[in-house]
Phi, psi and omega in degrees: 000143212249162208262126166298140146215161217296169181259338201247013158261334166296319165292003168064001166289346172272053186194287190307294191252359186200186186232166196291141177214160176257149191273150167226357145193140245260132172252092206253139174220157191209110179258109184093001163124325178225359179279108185266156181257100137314098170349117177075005176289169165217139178238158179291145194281339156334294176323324180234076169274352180233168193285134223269195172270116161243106168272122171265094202245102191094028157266206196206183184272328180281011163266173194211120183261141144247141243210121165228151152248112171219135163278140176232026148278004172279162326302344195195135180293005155255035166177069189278070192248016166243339174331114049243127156267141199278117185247009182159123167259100265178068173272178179061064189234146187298139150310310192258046157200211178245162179324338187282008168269292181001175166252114192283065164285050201125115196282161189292140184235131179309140141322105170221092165295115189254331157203155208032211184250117204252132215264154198230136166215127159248127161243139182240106202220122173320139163269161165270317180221180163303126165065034170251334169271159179237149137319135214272146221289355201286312195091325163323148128255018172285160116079015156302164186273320294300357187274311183298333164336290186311325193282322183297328197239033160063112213215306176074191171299174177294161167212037166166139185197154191214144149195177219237171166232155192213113204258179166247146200278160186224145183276155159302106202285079182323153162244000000 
């Protein structure tokens, strides 16, 4: 029998941005209506200029998500020394709907990938309650954490997380 193994230990996000978790409940985000996000896909950063779709799938009305966005690729994935830059924050998100209910404590900044190819991570991490996280105080989105986040604002491990890849696009080329 042959051994599973997870895409987001394979993508180095369980090592790099969260520690090993097991997922409790499922996440879908969509970008533009049809661009679905898969582990490890990659889109062009055009595509995504507007705040993705995010969906929770297995909660309740009493629960409460928080949303991280991050690259753990700056400036560049061989030599990632500004790593994580923060591209979104999303607390308060209902279990049974999408992030666009959430509260937008960072606001979303589109994927500008500057050299090689840079993996985009969403974590998804259970509130104990409502209105309990802050954004983290630096204000920078340079050299943010998603562990210490979690850790400042009581968090617990993640309980869902997905991410994507992005190059930076070369203009098209006259002839």
């Amino acid at each position: 029998m042959g051994m599973i193994i997870d895409p987001l230990a394979i993508g180095r996000v369980m090592g790099d941005v969260v520690d090993y978790f097991t997922p409790t409940v499922k996440m879908t985000v969509t970008y533009d209506l049809n661009k679905h996000v898969f582990n490890g896909h990659e889109f062009p950063p055009s595509s995504l200029t507007t705040k993705p779709k995010v969906l929770i799938h297995g909660g309740d009305l009493r629960t409460f998500f928080t949303l991280v966005m991050t690259d753990p690729d700056v400036p560049g994935p061989s030599d990632p020394y500004l790593r994580e830059h923060l591209h979104w924050i999303v607390t308060d998100i209902p279990g049974t709907t999408d992030a666009t209910f959430g509260n937008e404590v960072v606001e979303y900044e589109m994927p500008r990938p500057n050299i090689g190819i840079h993996r985009y991570v969403m974590v998804l991490f259970k509130q104990k309650r409502r209105g309990i996280v802050s954004s983290s105080g630096s204000g920078s989105r340079d050299g943010f954490n998603t562990r210490n986040f979690a850790a400042e604002n009581e968090l617990g491990p993640p309980v869902a997380a997905l991410y994507f890849n992005a190059q930076r696009q070369t203009a098209a080329r006259r002839r």
